[in-house]
PDB file of C-alpha atoms in Angstrom:
ATOM      1  CA  MET A   1     -18.945  -8.485  -0.765  1.00 39.00           C
ATOM      2  CA  PHE A   2     -18.838  -6.486  -3.877  1.00 41.00           C
ATOM      3  CA  LYS A   3     -20.682  -7.125  -7.048  1.00 41.00           C
ATOM      4  CA  ARG A   4     -19.206  -6.862 -10.414  1.00 42.00           C
ATOM      5  CA  SER A   5     -21.714  -5.111 -12.794  1.00 41.00           C
ATOM      6  CA  SER A   6     -21.344  -4.747 -16.619  1.00 45.00           C
ATOM      7  CA  PRO A   7     -23.002  -2.252 -19.172  1.00 43.00           C
ATOM      8  CA  GLU A   8     -25.588  -4.836 -20.094  1.00 46.00           C
ATOM      9  CA  ASN A   9     -26.445  -5.694 -16.428  1.00 41.00           C
ATOM     10  CA  ARG A  10     -26.315  -2.422 -14.341  1.00 44.00           C
ATOM     11  CA  GLY A  11     -26.484  -2.816 -10.682  1.00 52.00           C
ATOM     12  CA  GLY A  12     -26.364  -6.679 -10.927  1.00 54.00           C
ATOM     13  CA  GLY A  13     -23.554  -8.775 -11.487  1.00 57.00           C
ATOM     14  CA  GLU A  14     -21.329 -11.439 -10.194  1.00 56.00           C
ATOM     15  CA  ILE A  15     -20.318 -11.366  -6.494  1.00 58.00           C
ATOM     16  CA  ILE A  16     -16.737 -10.568  -5.955  1.00 63.00           C
ATOM     17  CA  LYS A  17     -15.475 -12.535  -2.632  1.00 77.00           C
ATOM     18  CA  SER A  18     -12.388 -10.229  -2.145  1.00 89.00           C
ATOM     19  CA  ILE A  19     -10.092  -7.538  -3.623  1.00 95.00           C
ATOM     20  CA  ASP A  20      -6.505  -8.622  -3.855  1.00 95.00           C
ATOM     21  CA  VAL A  21      -4.363  -5.681  -3.207  1.00 97.00           C
ATOM     22  CA  PHE A  22      -0.550  -5.401  -4.243  1.00 96.00           C
ATOM     23  CA  GLY A  23       1.991  -3.160  -3.375  1.00 96.00           C
ATOM     24  CA  HIS A  24       3.731  -1.352  -0.604  1.00 96.00           C
ATOM     25  CA  ILE A  25       3.471  -1.323   3.044  1.00 98.00           C
ATOM     26  CA  ALA A  26       5.302   1.594   4.345  1.00 98.00           C
ATOM     27  CA  PHE A  27       5.923   3.915   7.301  1.00 98.00           C
ATOM     28  CA  ASP A  28       5.074   7.412   6.517  1.00 98.00           C
ATOM     29  CA  TYR A  29       6.792  10.468   8.321  1.00 98.00           C
ATOM     30  CA  ILE A  30       5.016  13.607   7.348  1.00 98.00           C
ATOM     31  CA  CYS A  31       6.567  16.876   8.232  1.00 98.00           C
ATOM     32  CA  ARG A  32       5.628  20.511   8.246  1.00 98.00           C
ATOM     33  CA  VAL A  33       8.422  23.202   7.319  1.00 97.00           C
ATOM     34  CA  ARG A  34       8.008  26.589   6.920  1.00 96.00           C
ATOM     35  CA  ASN A  35       9.914  26.494   3.499  1.00 94.00           C
ATOM     36  CA  LEU A  36      11.901  23.734   1.559  1.00 96.00           C
ATOM     37  CA  PRO A  37      15.236  24.593   1.584  1.00 94.00           C
ATOM     38  CA  GLU A  38      17.565  25.236  -1.333  1.00 93.00           C
ATOM     39  CA  ALA A  39      20.430  22.662  -1.872  1.00 94.00           C
ATOM     40  CA  ASN A  40      23.073  22.578   0.939  1.00 97.00           C
ATOM     41  CA  ARG A  41      20.414  24.267   3.346  1.00 96.00           C
ATOM     42  CA  SER A  42      18.494  23.101   6.208  1.00 95.00           C
ATOM     43  CA  SER A  43      15.111  23.895   7.290  1.00 94.00           C
ATOM     44  CA  ARG A  44      13.362  23.380  10.732  1.00 96.00           C
ATOM     45  CA  ILE A  45      10.795  20.855  10.969  1.00 97.00           C
ATOM     46  CA  THR A  46       7.891  22.513  12.926  1.00 97.00           C
ATOM     47  CA  GLU A  47       5.443  19.556  13.265  1.00 98.00           C
ATOM     48  CA  MET A  48       6.095  15.782  12.301  1.00 98.00           C
ATOM     49  CA  GLY A  49       4.031  12.287  12.641  1.00 98.00           C
ATOM     50  CA  ARG A  50       4.774   8.846  11.864  1.00 98.00           C
ATOM     51  CA  PHE A  51       1.827   6.852  10.158  1.00 98.00           C
ATOM     52  CA  PHE A  52       1.211   3.535   8.959  1.00 98.00           C
ATOM     53  CA  GLY A  53       1.315   4.160   4.860  1.00 97.00           C
ATOM     54  CA  GLY A  54       2.034   2.379   1.976  1.00 97.00           C
ATOM     55  CA  GLY A  55      -0.367   2.572  -0.800  1.00 96.00           C
ATOM     56  CA  ALA A  56      -1.536  -1.301  -0.981  1.00 97.00           C
ATOM     57  CA  ALA A  57      -1.800  -1.254   2.824  1.00 98.00           C
ATOM     58  CA  ASN A  58      -3.874   1.988   2.858  1.00 98.00           C
ATOM     59  CA  VAL A  59      -6.268   0.755   0.156  1.00 98.00           C
ATOM     60  CA  SER A  60      -6.542  -2.659   1.890  1.00 98.00           C
ATOM     61  CA  ALA A  61      -7.450  -0.584   5.248  1.00 98.00           C
ATOM     62  CA  VAL A  62     -10.096   1.442   3.582  1.00 97.00           C
ATOM     63  CA  ILE A  63     -11.881  -1.580   1.631  1.00 96.00           C
ATOM     64  CA  ALA A  64     -11.951  -3.660   4.946  1.00 96.00           C
ATOM     65  CA  SER A  65     -13.144  -0.418   6.843  1.00 95.00           C
ATOM     66  CA  LEU A  66     -16.135  -0.139   4.302  1.00 94.00           C
ATOM     67  CA  GLY A  67     -17.130  -3.707   4.996  1.00 93.00           C
ATOM     68  CA  GLY A  68     -15.341  -5.477   2.040  1.00 94.00           C
ATOM     69  CA  LYS A  69     -12.740  -8.075   2.167  1.00 96.00           C
ATOM     70  CA  ALA A  70      -9.078  -7.147   1.104  1.00 97.00           C
ATOM     71  CA  ARG A  71      -6.181  -9.687   0.679  1.00 96.00           C
ATOM     72  CA  LEU A  72      -2.964  -7.842   1.029  1.00 97.00           C
ATOM     73  CA  PHE A  73      -0.138  -9.005  -1.191  1.00 96.00           C
ATOM     74  CA  SER A  74       3.159  -7.448  -0.139  1.00 97.00           C
ATOM     75  CA  VAL A  75       6.782  -7.733   1.431  1.00 97.00           C
ATOM     76  CA  ALA A  76       7.603  -6.160   4.695  1.00 98.00           C
ATOM     77  CA  GLY A  77      10.556  -6.077   7.233  1.00 98.00           C
ATOM     78  CA  ASP A  78      10.399  -7.360  10.639  1.00 96.00           C
ATOM     79  CA  ASP A  79       9.354  -3.773  11.836  1.00 97.00           C
ATOM     80  CA  PHE A  80       5.860  -4.682  10.385  1.00 98.00           C
ATOM     81  CA  ILE A  81       5.023  -6.680  13.195  1.00 97.00           C
ATOM     82  CA  SER A  82       7.242  -5.201  16.090  1.00 97.00           C
ATOM     83  CA  SER A  83       5.462  -1.768  15.344  1.00 98.00           C
ATOM     84  CA  GLY A  84       1.940  -3.022  15.814  1.00 98.00           C
ATOM     85  CA  TYR A  85       1.263  -2.252  12.035  1.00 98.00           C
ATOM     86  CA  ALA A  86       0.380  -6.067  11.246  1.00 98.00           C
ATOM     87  CA  SER A  87      -2.014  -6.183  14.278  1.00 98.00           C
ATOM     88  CA  HIS A  88      -3.637  -3.005  13.485  1.00 98.00           C
ATOM     89  CA  LEU A  89      -4.467  -4.350   9.518  1.00 98.00           C
ATOM     90  CA  SER A  90      -5.656  -7.592  11.073  1.00 98.00           C
ATOM     91  CA  SER A  91      -7.686  -5.621  13.413  1.00 98.00           C
ATOM     92  CA  LEU A  92      -9.642  -3.766  10.631  1.00 98.00           C
ATOM     93  CA  GLY A  93     -10.174  -7.079   8.968  1.00 97.00           C
ATOM     94  CA  VAL A  94      -7.403  -7.201   6.205  1.00 98.00           C
ATOM     95  CA  ASP A  95      -6.225 -10.609   5.373  1.00 98.00           C
ATOM     96  CA  ILE A  96      -2.479 -10.226   5.844  1.00 98.00           C
ATOM     97  CA  SER A  97      -1.495 -13.828   5.378  1.00 97.00           C
ATOM     98  CA  ASN A  98      -0.032 -13.071   1.923  1.00 96.00           C
ATOM     99  CA  VAL A  99       2.483 -10.496   3.476  1.00 98.00           C
ATOM    100  CA  ARG A 100       5.750 -11.912   3.200  1.00 97.00           C
ATOM    101  CA  ILE A 101       8.100 -10.788   6.378  1.00 98.00           C
ATOM    102  CA  LEU A 102      11.699 -10.349   5.427  1.00 98.00           C
ATOM    103  CA  ASN A 103      14.632  -9.587   7.476  1.00 97.00           C
ATOM    104  CA  GLY A 104      15.179  -5.563   7.340  1.00 97.00           C
ATOM    105  CA  MET A 105      13.194  -2.585   7.489  1.00 98.00           C
ATOM    106  CA  SER A 106       9.926  -2.201   5.605  1.00 98.00           C
ATOM    107  CA  ALA A 107       9.719   0.982   3.041  1.00 98.00           C
ATOM    108  CA  HIS A 108       9.771   4.347   4.527  1.00 98.00           C
ATOM    109  CA  ALA A 109       8.566   7.739   3.073  1.00 98.00           C
ATOM    110  CA  PHE A 110       9.541  10.951   4.299  1.00 98.00           C
ATOM    111  CA  ILE A 111       7.243  13.558   3.233  1.00 98.00           C
ATOM    112  CA  PHE A 112       8.064  17.262   3.690  1.00 98.00           C
ATOM    113  CA  ASN A 113       5.264  19.828   3.241  1.00 98.00           C
ATOM    114  CA  SER A 114       5.919  23.638   3.151  1.00 97.00           C
ATOM    115  CA  SER A 115       3.540  26.325   4.760  1.00 94.00           C
ATOM    116  CA  GLY A 116       3.446  27.671   0.919  1.00 94.00           C
ATOM    117  CA  GLY A 117       1.996  24.454  -0.094  1.00 96.00           C
ATOM    118  CA  ASP A 118       5.036  22.947  -1.573  1.00 96.00           C
ATOM    119  CA  GLN A 119       5.863  19.058  -1.029  1.00 98.00           C
ATOM    120  CA  ILE A 120       9.047  17.096  -1.504  1.00 97.00           C
ATOM    121  CA  THR A 121       9.054  13.231  -0.949  1.00 97.00           C
ATOM    122  CA  PHE A 122      12.092  10.808  -0.366  1.00 97.00           C
ATOM    123  CA  PHE A 123      11.199   7.148  -0.466  1.00 97.00           C
ATOM    124  CA  TYR A 124      13.376   4.205   1.125  1.00 98.00           C
ATOM    125  CA  TRP A 125      12.193   0.896  -0.622  1.00 96.00           C
ATOM    126  CA  GLY A 126      13.770  -1.251   2.075  1.00 97.00           C
ATOM    127  CA  VAL A 127      12.894  -4.905   1.715  1.00 97.00           C
ATOM    128  CA  SER A 128      10.373  -3.757  -0.922  1.00 96.00           C
ATOM    129  CA  GLU A 129      13.373  -4.090  -3.363  1.00 94.00           C
ATOM    130  CA  ARG A 130      12.419  -8.038  -3.089  1.00 94.00           C
ATOM    131  CA  MET A 131       8.736  -7.382  -4.140  1.00 92.00           C
ATOM    132  CA  ARG A 132       9.370  -8.974  -7.760  1.00 89.00           C
ATOM    133  CA  GLU A 133      10.149 -12.196  -5.858  1.00 90.00           C
ATOM    134  CA  MET A 134       6.780 -12.654  -4.923  1.00 89.00           C
ATOM    135  CA  GLU A 135       4.805 -15.478  -6.042  1.00 87.00           C
ATOM    136  CA  ILE A 136       1.413 -14.559  -7.780  1.00 88.00           C
ATOM    137  CA  PRO A 137      -1.684 -16.991  -6.893  1.00 86.00           C
ATOM    138  CA  GLU A 138      -3.351 -18.142  -9.718  1.00 82.00           C
ATOM    139  CA  ASP A 139      -7.027 -17.654  -8.295  1.00 78.00           C
ATOM    140  CA  LEU A 140      -6.562 -13.811  -8.879  1.00 86.00           C
ATOM    141  CA  GLU A 141     -10.189 -12.540  -9.483  1.00 86.00           C
ATOM    142  CA  CYS A 142     -10.425  -8.787  -8.740  1.00 92.00           C
ATOM    143  CA  VAL A 143      -7.027  -7.025  -8.350  1.00 93.00           C
ATOM    144  CA  HIS A 144      -6.001  -3.447  -7.311  1.00 94.00           C
ATOM    145  CA  ILE A 145      -2.410  -2.654  -7.998  1.00 92.00           C
ATOM    146  CA  ALA A 146      -1.088   0.392  -5.889  1.00 93.00           C
ATOM    147  CA  THR A 147       2.560   1.588  -6.363  1.00 88.00           C
ATOM    148  CA  GLY A 148       5.135  -1.055  -6.281  1.00 82.00           C
ATOM    149  CA  ASP A 149       7.644  -2.911  -8.437  1.00 84.00           C
ATOM    150  CA  ALA A 150       6.906  -2.592 -12.241  1.00 87.00           C
ATOM    151  CA  GLU A 151       7.937  -5.999 -13.066  1.00 87.00           C
ATOM    152  CA  ILE A 152       5.766  -7.761 -10.575  1.00 85.00           C
ATOM    153  CA  ASN A 153       2.792  -5.307 -11.586  1.00 88.00           C
ATOM    154  CA  ARG A 154       3.081  -6.437 -14.975  1.00 88.00           C
ATOM    155  CA  ARG A 155       2.845 -10.205 -14.216  1.00 87.00           C
ATOM    156  CA  ILE A 156      -0.001  -9.345 -12.047  1.00 86.00           C
ATOM    157  CA  ALA A 157      -1.876  -7.421 -14.556  1.00 85.00           C
ATOM    158  CA  SER A 158      -1.377 -10.208 -16.998  1.00 83.00           C
ATOM    159  CA  SER A 159      -3.020 -12.806 -14.732  1.00 81.00           C
ATOM    160  CA  ALA A 160      -6.126 -10.765 -13.101  1.00 80.00           C
ATOM    161  CA  ASP A 161      -9.679 -11.364 -14.265  1.00 82.00           C
ATOM    162  CA  PHE A 162     -10.566  -7.695 -13.078  1.00 84.00           C
ATOM    163  CA  LEU A 163      -7.762  -5.031 -12.708  1.00 80.00           C
ATOM    164  CA  SER A 164      -7.817  -1.510 -11.169  1.00 86.00           C
ATOM    165  CA  PHE A 165      -4.748   0.787 -10.410  1.00 82.00           C
TER     166      PHE A 165
END
């Protein structure tokens, strides 16, 4: 549990039961290349990994790993379950009961890092295109908004008691 403190009450405060996290669940493909190619050219990938990603899912995982309670609000494709991602988050203690599973693919990020330190990212939204259809609960107390749909983020921000982003 976390405590919400105020300037008048440093170190004390109300107990926050959980942090509600809104935003993407994604699969990240992180690649290393010698150099980023110019237009109409290619570059050899020297290393590549696939990782569980998405800002909201990652923030929820960190909260749970630190002993906090996180409720994840997002949309994901059926690959969220078949990949083991849902099980992974649950095993960390993340409450995924508010993740809406839709037919199709979850978001995917393709991140290319050059040996010179440059980076380029491509993002496929997948079923996250439908994130704005999510229902927002009325009991939002402490909310973190990660990257996601601007319209749903605006609605969440106007109904949360405490907000971070």
